[in-house]
Amino acid sequence: EAQVTQNPRYLITVTGKKLTVTCSQNMNHEYMSWYRQDPGLGLRQIYYSMNVEVTDKGDVPEGYKVSRKEKRNFPLILESPSPNQTSLYFCASSFGGSNTEAFFGQGTRLTVV
Amino acid sequence: GNSVTQMEGPVTLSEEAFLTINCTYTATGYPSLFWYVQYPGEGLQLLLKATKADDKGSNKGFEATYRKETTSFHLEKGSVQVSDSAVYFCALDEGIYGQNFVFGPGTRLSVLP
């Protein structure tokens, strides 16, 4: 089954404690991205990757890091989480291009206290 | 920059009622337009899309027409069902090499039996 898998689904952590949210896709997609979803703001792109070892900032990259060492995986790293990073995070993948469908993971709800 | 505006709701309808969710956009170029749907506890799923002016996207009884002259992409369904209860996101993408969706804030729809 074609899917994007994120882990964990729920995470509560304390300010400053480094964490990683994993994302994996099984569709051989070149393009992967991370979004955060906040009430009234919709989804905003954090980082994206057009292929292995190619990553770039989205609209709200501050406080986040990513890596793309393998085509299927695109982890999101918070080196020093802060309460304003409490949000619902989605990973997405696609073949890229402006008219292709993006497939989304089920989301990771992160709470930073 | 690019932006998407949509009615935030919540929208509450009775089963078999007619649905319209308005969406307007601002873009510098000629984006592709999308409607994504998010069911409770799940990631976003593509509902329909249109890639050029006057295109009509349709799926599961939902329709939307790309109107360049009014920069709109309103979502309609003639007869909603309880199972249509979800959050609906209008989005545009004009990425050339990759994909960078700009999402609206989402409209929560509740359909009552």
mmCIF file of C-alpha atoms in Angstrom:
data_model
loop_
_atom_site.group_PDB
_atom_site.id
_atom_site.type_symbol
_atom_site.label_atom_id
_atom_site.label_comp_id
_atom_site.label_asym_id
_atom_site.label_seq_id
_atom_site.Cartn_x
_atom_site.Cartn_y
_atom_site.Cartn_z
ATOM 1 C CA GLU A 1 0.000 0.000 0.000
ATOM 2 C CA ALA A 2 1.299 3.427 -1.001
ATOM 3 C CA GLN A 3 1.810 5.498 2.095
ATOM 4 C CA VAL A 4 3.717 8.129 4.004
ATOM 5 C CA THR A 5 4.520 7.037 7.550
ATOM 6 C CA GLN A 6 5.358 9.431 10.349
ATOM 7 C CA ASN A 7 6.502 8.584 13.850
ATOM 8 C CA PRO A 8 5.626 9.250 16.542
ATOM 9 C CA ARG A 9 1.957 10.246 16.223
ATOM 10 C CA TYR A 10 2.004 12.056 19.552
ATOM 11 C CA LEU A 11 4.909 13.542 21.460
ATOM 12 C CA ILE A 12 5.164 15.637 24.610
ATOM 13 C CA THR A 13 8.601 17.010 25.397
ATOM 14 C CA VAL A 14 10.297 19.706 27.438
ATOM 15 C CA THR A 15 11.881 22.892 26.201
ATOM 16 C CA GLY A 16 15.396 22.377 24.889
ATOM 17 C CA LYS A 17 15.368 18.585 24.588
ATOM 18 C CA LYS A 18 16.372 17.585 21.070
ATOM 19 C CA LEU A 19 13.882 15.455 19.166
ATOM 20 C CA THR A 20 13.455 13.875 15.743
ATOM 21 C CA VAL A 21 10.227 13.115 13.902
ATOM 22 C CA THR A 22 10.705 10.467 11.252
ATOM 23 C CA CYS A 23 9.031 10.324 7.845
ATOM 24 C CA SER A 24 9.230 7.513 5.332
ATOM 25 C CA GLN A 25 7.511 6.985 1.954
ATOM 26 C CA ASN A 26 7.312 3.855 -0.190
ATOM 27 C CA MET A 27 6.359 5.424 -3.536
ATOM 28 C CA ASN A 28 9.851 6.287 -4.808
ATOM 29 C CA HIS A 29 8.940 9.976 -4.754
ATOM 30 C CA GLU A 30 11.682 12.513 -5.387
ATOM 31 C CA TYR A 31 9.999 15.369 -3.569
ATOM 32 C CA MET A 32 9.338 15.442 0.170
ATOM 33 C CA SER A 33 8.349 18.241 2.490
ATOM 34 C CA TRP A 34 7.337 19.112 6.025
ATOM 35 C CA TYR A 35 4.422 21.306 7.045
ATOM 36 C CA ARG A 36 3.082 22.558 10.314
ATOM 37 C CA GLN A 37 -0.629 23.094 10.857
ATOM 38 C CA ASP A 38 -1.850 25.752 13.264
ATOM 39 C CA PRO A 39 -5.438 26.914 13.873
ATOM 40 C CA GLY A 40 -6.495 29.666 11.499
ATOM 41 C CA LEU A 41 -3.259 29.484 9.529
ATOM 42 C CA GLY A 42 -3.705 26.326 7.495
ATOM 43 C CA LEU A 43 -0.527 24.434 6.656
ATOM 44 C CA ARG A 44 2.785 26.198 6.226
ATOM 45 C CA GLN A 45 5.836 24.631 4.652
ATOM 46 C CA ILE A 46 8.894 24.225 6.885
ATOM 47 C CA TYR A 47 11.454 22.536 4.623
ATOM 48 C CA TYR A 48 11.431 20.597 1.400
ATOM 49 C CA SER A 49 13.714 18.276 -0.497
ATOM 50 C CA MET A 50 13.812 17.723 -4.248
ATOM 51 C CA ASN A 51 16.005 14.637 -4.017
ATOM 52 C CA VAL A 52 18.726 12.947 -1.978
ATOM 53 C CA GLU A 53 21.080 15.495 -0.414
ATOM 54 C CA VAL A 54 19.035 18.405 -1.829
ATOM 55 C CA THR A 55 17.077 20.367 0.773
ATOM 56 C CA ASP A 56 15.854 23.945 1.055
ATOM 57 C CA LYS A 57 13.920 26.218 3.364
ATOM 58 C CA GLY A 58 10.203 26.682 3.108
ATOM 59 C CA ASP A 59 8.202 29.514 4.606
ATOM 60 C CA VAL A 60 8.815 28.857 8.328
ATOM 61 C CA PRO A 61 12.198 27.105 8.716
ATOM 62 C CA GLU A 62 13.463 28.758 11.925
ATOM 63 C CA GLY A 63 14.175 26.268 14.686
ATOM 64 C CA TYR A 64 14.083 23.198 12.423
ATOM 65 C CA LYS A 65 16.583 21.049 10.547
ATOM 66 C CA VAL A 66 16.143 18.274 8.004
ATOM 67 C CA SER A 67 18.276 15.750 6.190
ATOM 68 C CA ARG A 68 17.761 13.580 3.107
ATOM 69 C CA LYS A 69 20.359 10.828 3.063
ATOM 70 C CA GLU A 70 18.063 8.271 1.455
ATOM 71 C CA LYS A 71 15.267 8.795 -1.009
ATOM 72 C CA ARG A 72 12.573 7.280 1.177
ATOM 73 C CA ASN A 73 13.355 9.086 4.467
ATOM 74 C CA PHE A 74 13.097 12.744 5.433
ATOM 75 C CA PRO A 75 13.413 13.293 9.199
ATOM 76 C CA LEU A 76 12.539 16.589 10.882
ATOM 77 C CA ILE A 77 14.893 17.616 13.682
ATOM 78 C CA LEU A 78 14.211 20.105 16.445
ATOM 79 C CA GLU A 79 17.590 20.785 18.086
ATOM 80 C CA SER A 80 16.182 22.892 20.929
ATOM 81 C CA PRO A 81 12.381 22.827 20.907
ATOM 82 C CA SER A 82 10.445 25.775 22.279
ATOM 83 C CA PRO A 83 6.755 26.111 23.221
ATOM 84 C CA ASN A 84 6.005 28.037 20.012
ATOM 85 C CA GLN A 85 6.817 24.861 18.099
ATOM 86 C CA THR A 86 3.817 23.143 19.651
ATOM 87 C CA SER A 87 1.844 22.202 16.553
ATOM 88 C CA LEU A 88 0.574 19.440 14.296
ATOM 89 C CA TYR A 89 3.232 18.386 11.788
ATOM 90 C CA PHE A 90 2.710 16.689 8.439
ATOM 91 C CA CYS A 91 5.170 15.097 6.094
ATOM 92 C CA ALA A 92 4.271 14.938 2.412
ATOM 93 C CA SER A 93 5.769 13.368 -0.698
ATOM 94 C CA SER A 94 5.169 13.551 -4.434
ATOM 95 C CA PHE A 95 6.847 13.236 -7.804
ATOM 96 C CA GLY A 96 7.136 17.035 -7.804
ATOM 97 C CA GLY A 97 5.877 19.555 -10.306
ATOM 98 C CA SER A 98 3.038 21.998 -9.948
ATOM 99 C CA ASN A 99 0.164 19.686 -10.853
ATOM 100 C CA THR A 100 1.022 16.442 -9.121
ATOM 101 C CA GLU A 101 -0.747 15.027 -6.101
ATOM 102 C CA ALA A 102 1.001 15.201 -2.751
ATOM 103 C CA PHE A 103 0.545 12.316 -0.314
ATOM 104 C CA PHE A 104 0.448 13.226 3.360
ATOM 105 C CA GLY A 105 1.302 11.300 6.478
ATOM 106 C CA GLN A 106 -1.147 11.030 9.366
ATOM 107 C CA GLY A 107 0.495 13.785 11.334
ATOM 108 C CA THR A 108 2.535 14.175 14.512
ATOM 109 C CA ARG A 109 1.046 16.202 17.314
ATOM 110 C CA LEU A 110 3.922 17.795 19.224
ATOM 111 C CA THR A 111 3.560 19.566 22.560
ATOM 112 C CA VAL A 112 6.556 21.419 24.009
ATOM 113 C CA VAL A 113 6.196 22.391 27.677
ATOM 114 C CA GLY B 1 3.373 36.746 -2.243
ATOM 115 C CA ASN B 2 0.891 34.049 -3.031
ATOM 116 C CA SER B 3 -2.079 33.560 -0.738
ATOM 117 C CA VAL B 4 -5.339 31.657 -0.435
ATOM 118 C CA THR B 5 -8.456 32.900 1.300
ATOM 119 C CA GLN B 6 -11.372 30.674 2.203
ATOM 120 C CA MET B 7 -14.328 30.848 4.539
ATOM 121 C CA GLU B 8 -13.250 29.384 7.847
ATOM 122 C CA GLY B 9 -16.557 28.154 9.137
ATOM 123 C CA PRO B 10 -17.481 26.049 10.870
ATOM 124 C CA VAL B 11 -20.184 25.199 8.383
ATOM 125 C CA THR B 12 -23.043 23.054 9.634
ATOM 126 C CA LEU B 13 -25.507 21.545 7.166
ATOM 127 C CA SER B 14 -28.243 18.967 7.186
ATOM 128 C CA GLU B 15 -27.828 15.826 5.131
ATOM 129 C CA GLU B 16 -28.717 16.323 1.433
ATOM 130 C CA ALA B 17 -28.181 20.088 1.622
ATOM 131 C CA PHE B 18 -26.201 21.971 -1.028
ATOM 132 C CA LEU B 19 -22.629 22.879 -0.129
ATOM 133 C CA THR B 20 -20.506 25.790 -1.283
ATOM 134 C CA ILE B 21 -17.134 26.643 0.223
ATOM 135 C CA ASN B 22 -15.640 29.780 -1.257
ATOM 136 C CA CYS B 23 -11.961 30.018 -2.129
ATOM 137 C CA THR B 24 -10.099 32.899 -3.738
ATOM 138 C CA TYR B 25 -6.412 33.175 -4.417
ATOM 139 C CA THR B 26 -3.655 35.650 -5.155
ATOM 140 C CA ALA B 27 -0.744 34.471 -7.274
ATOM 141 C CA THR B 28 1.919 36.037 -9.422
ATOM 142 C CA GLY B 29 1.817 33.341 -12.101
ATOM 143 C CA TYR B 30 -0.548 30.613 -13.208
ATOM 144 C CA PRO B 31 -0.828 28.141 -10.375
ATOM 145 C CA SER B 32 -2.484 24.771 -10.173
ATOM 146 C CA LEU B 33 -5.389 24.732 -7.728
ATOM 147 C CA PHE B 34 -6.368 21.978 -5.335
ATOM 148 C CA TRP B 35 -8.903 20.992 -2.746
ATOM 149 C CA TYR B 36 -7.636 18.687 -0.012
ATOM 150 C CA VAL B 37 -9.816 17.060 2.658
ATOM 151 C CA GLN B 38 -8.789 16.079 6.177
ATOM 152 C CA TYR B 39 -10.931 13.539 8.013
ATOM 153 C CA PRO B 40 -10.640 13.398 11.823
ATOM 154 C CA GLY B 41 -7.290 12.032 12.966
ATOM 155 C CA GLU B 42 -5.943 11.638 9.446
ATOM 156 C CA GLY B 43 -3.619 13.411 7.059
ATOM 157 C CA LEU B 44 -4.750 15.404 4.067
ATOM 158 C CA GLN B 45 -6.076 13.635 0.973
ATOM 159 C CA LEU B 46 -6.421 15.109 -2.466
ATOM 160 C CA LEU B 47 -10.092 15.692 -3.288
ATOM 161 C CA LEU B 48 -9.776 17.344 -6.696
ATOM 162 C CA LYS B 49 -7.539 19.627 -8.708
ATOM 163 C CA ALA B 50 -7.453 21.898 -11.759
ATOM 164 C CA THR B 51 -4.333 22.931 -13.579
ATOM 165 C CA LYS B 52 -5.467 25.730 -15.902
ATOM 166 C CA ALA B 53 -8.183 28.314 -16.370
ATOM 167 C CA ASP B 54 -11.713 26.976 -16.948
ATOM 168 C CA ASP B 55 -10.708 23.451 -15.935
ATOM 169 C CA LYS B 56 -13.251 21.707 -13.735
ATOM 170 C CA GLY B 57 -12.042 19.248 -11.126
ATOM 171 C CA SER B 58 -14.498 16.682 -9.793
ATOM 172 C CA ASN B 59 -14.491 13.723 -7.442
ATOM 173 C CA LYS B 60 -16.988 11.974 -5.141
ATOM 174 C CA GLY B 61 -19.750 14.402 -6.164
ATOM 175 C CA PHE B 62 -17.629 17.484 -5.393
ATOM 176 C CA GLU B 63 -16.789 19.993 -8.127
ATOM 177 C CA ALA B 64 -14.712 23.142 -8.479
ATOM 178 C CA THR B 65 -13.963 25.291 -11.533
ATOM 179 C CA TYR B 66 -10.758 27.281 -12.005
ATOM 180 C CA ARG B 67 -11.927 30.863 -12.643
ATOM 181 C CA LYS B 68 -9.001 33.025 -13.642
ATOM 182 C CA GLU B 69 -11.097 36.168 -14.126
ATOM 183 C CA THR B 70 -12.342 36.076 -10.525
ATOM 184 C CA THR B 71 -9.274 34.225 -9.122
ATOM 185 C CA SER B 72 -11.595 31.719 -7.503
ATOM 186 C CA PHE B 73 -11.926 27.961 -7.054
ATOM 187 C CA HIS B 74 -15.147 27.429 -5.105
ATOM 188 C CA LEU B 75 -15.993 23.924 -3.935
ATOM 189 C CA GLU B 76 -19.555 22.662 -4.443
ATOM 190 C CA LYS B 77 -21.545 19.530 -3.815
ATOM 191 C CA GLY B 78 -25.210 19.106 -4.594
ATOM 192 C CA SER B 79 -26.150 16.807 -1.719
ATOM 193 C CA VAL B 80 -23.864 16.336 1.270
ATOM 194 C CA GLN B 81 -23.717 13.227 3.424
ATOM 195 C CA VAL B 82 -22.757 12.745 7.068
ATOM 196 C CA SER B 83 -19.565 11.068 5.833
ATOM 197 C CA ASP B 84 -18.503 14.380 4.208
ATOM 198 C CA SER B 85 -17.893 15.890 7.652
ATOM 199 C CA ALA B 86 -14.240 16.955 7.572
ATOM 200 C CA VAL B 87 -11.957 19.947 7.185
ATOM 201 C CA TYR B 88 -11.512 21.179 3.609
ATOM 202 C CA PHE B 89 -8.410 23.036 2.458
ATOM 203 C CA CYS B 90 -8.072 25.077 -0.696
ATOM 204 C CA ALA B 91 -4.487 25.278 -1.963
ATOM 205 C CA LEU B 92 -2.423 26.551 -4.834
ATOM 206 C CA ASP B 93 0.920 25.469 -6.147
ATOM 207 C CA GLU B 94 3.059 27.088 -8.778
ATOM 208 C CA GLY B 95 6.311 25.345 -8.012
ATOM 209 C CA ILE B 96 8.329 24.783 -11.138
ATOM 210 C CA TYR B 97 10.924 22.306 -9.970
ATOM 211 C CA GLY B 98 9.378 21.157 -6.770
ATOM 212 C CA GLN B 99 6.165 21.785 -4.969
ATOM 213 C CA ASN B 100 5.257 24.445 -2.465
ATOM 214 C CA PHE B 101 1.614 24.488 -1.599
ATOM 215 C CA VAL B 102 0.052 27.605 -0.175
ATOM 216 C CA PHE B 103 -2.941 26.501 1.854
ATOM 217 C CA GLY B 104 -5.972 28.375 3.028
ATOM 218 C CA PRO B 105 -6.870 28.176 6.728
ATOM 219 C CA GLY B 106 -9.318 25.304 6.215
ATOM 220 C CA THR B 107 -13.108 25.088 6.534
ATOM 221 C CA ARG B 108 -14.624 22.686 9.004
ATOM 222 C CA LEU B 109 -17.814 21.075 7.695
ATOM 223 C CA SER B 110 -20.257 19.229 9.925
ATOM 224 C CA VAL B 111 -23.163 17.399 8.308
ATOM 225 C CA LEU B 112 -26.034 16.427 10.593
ATOM 226 C CA PRO B 113 -28.343 13.465 9.896
#
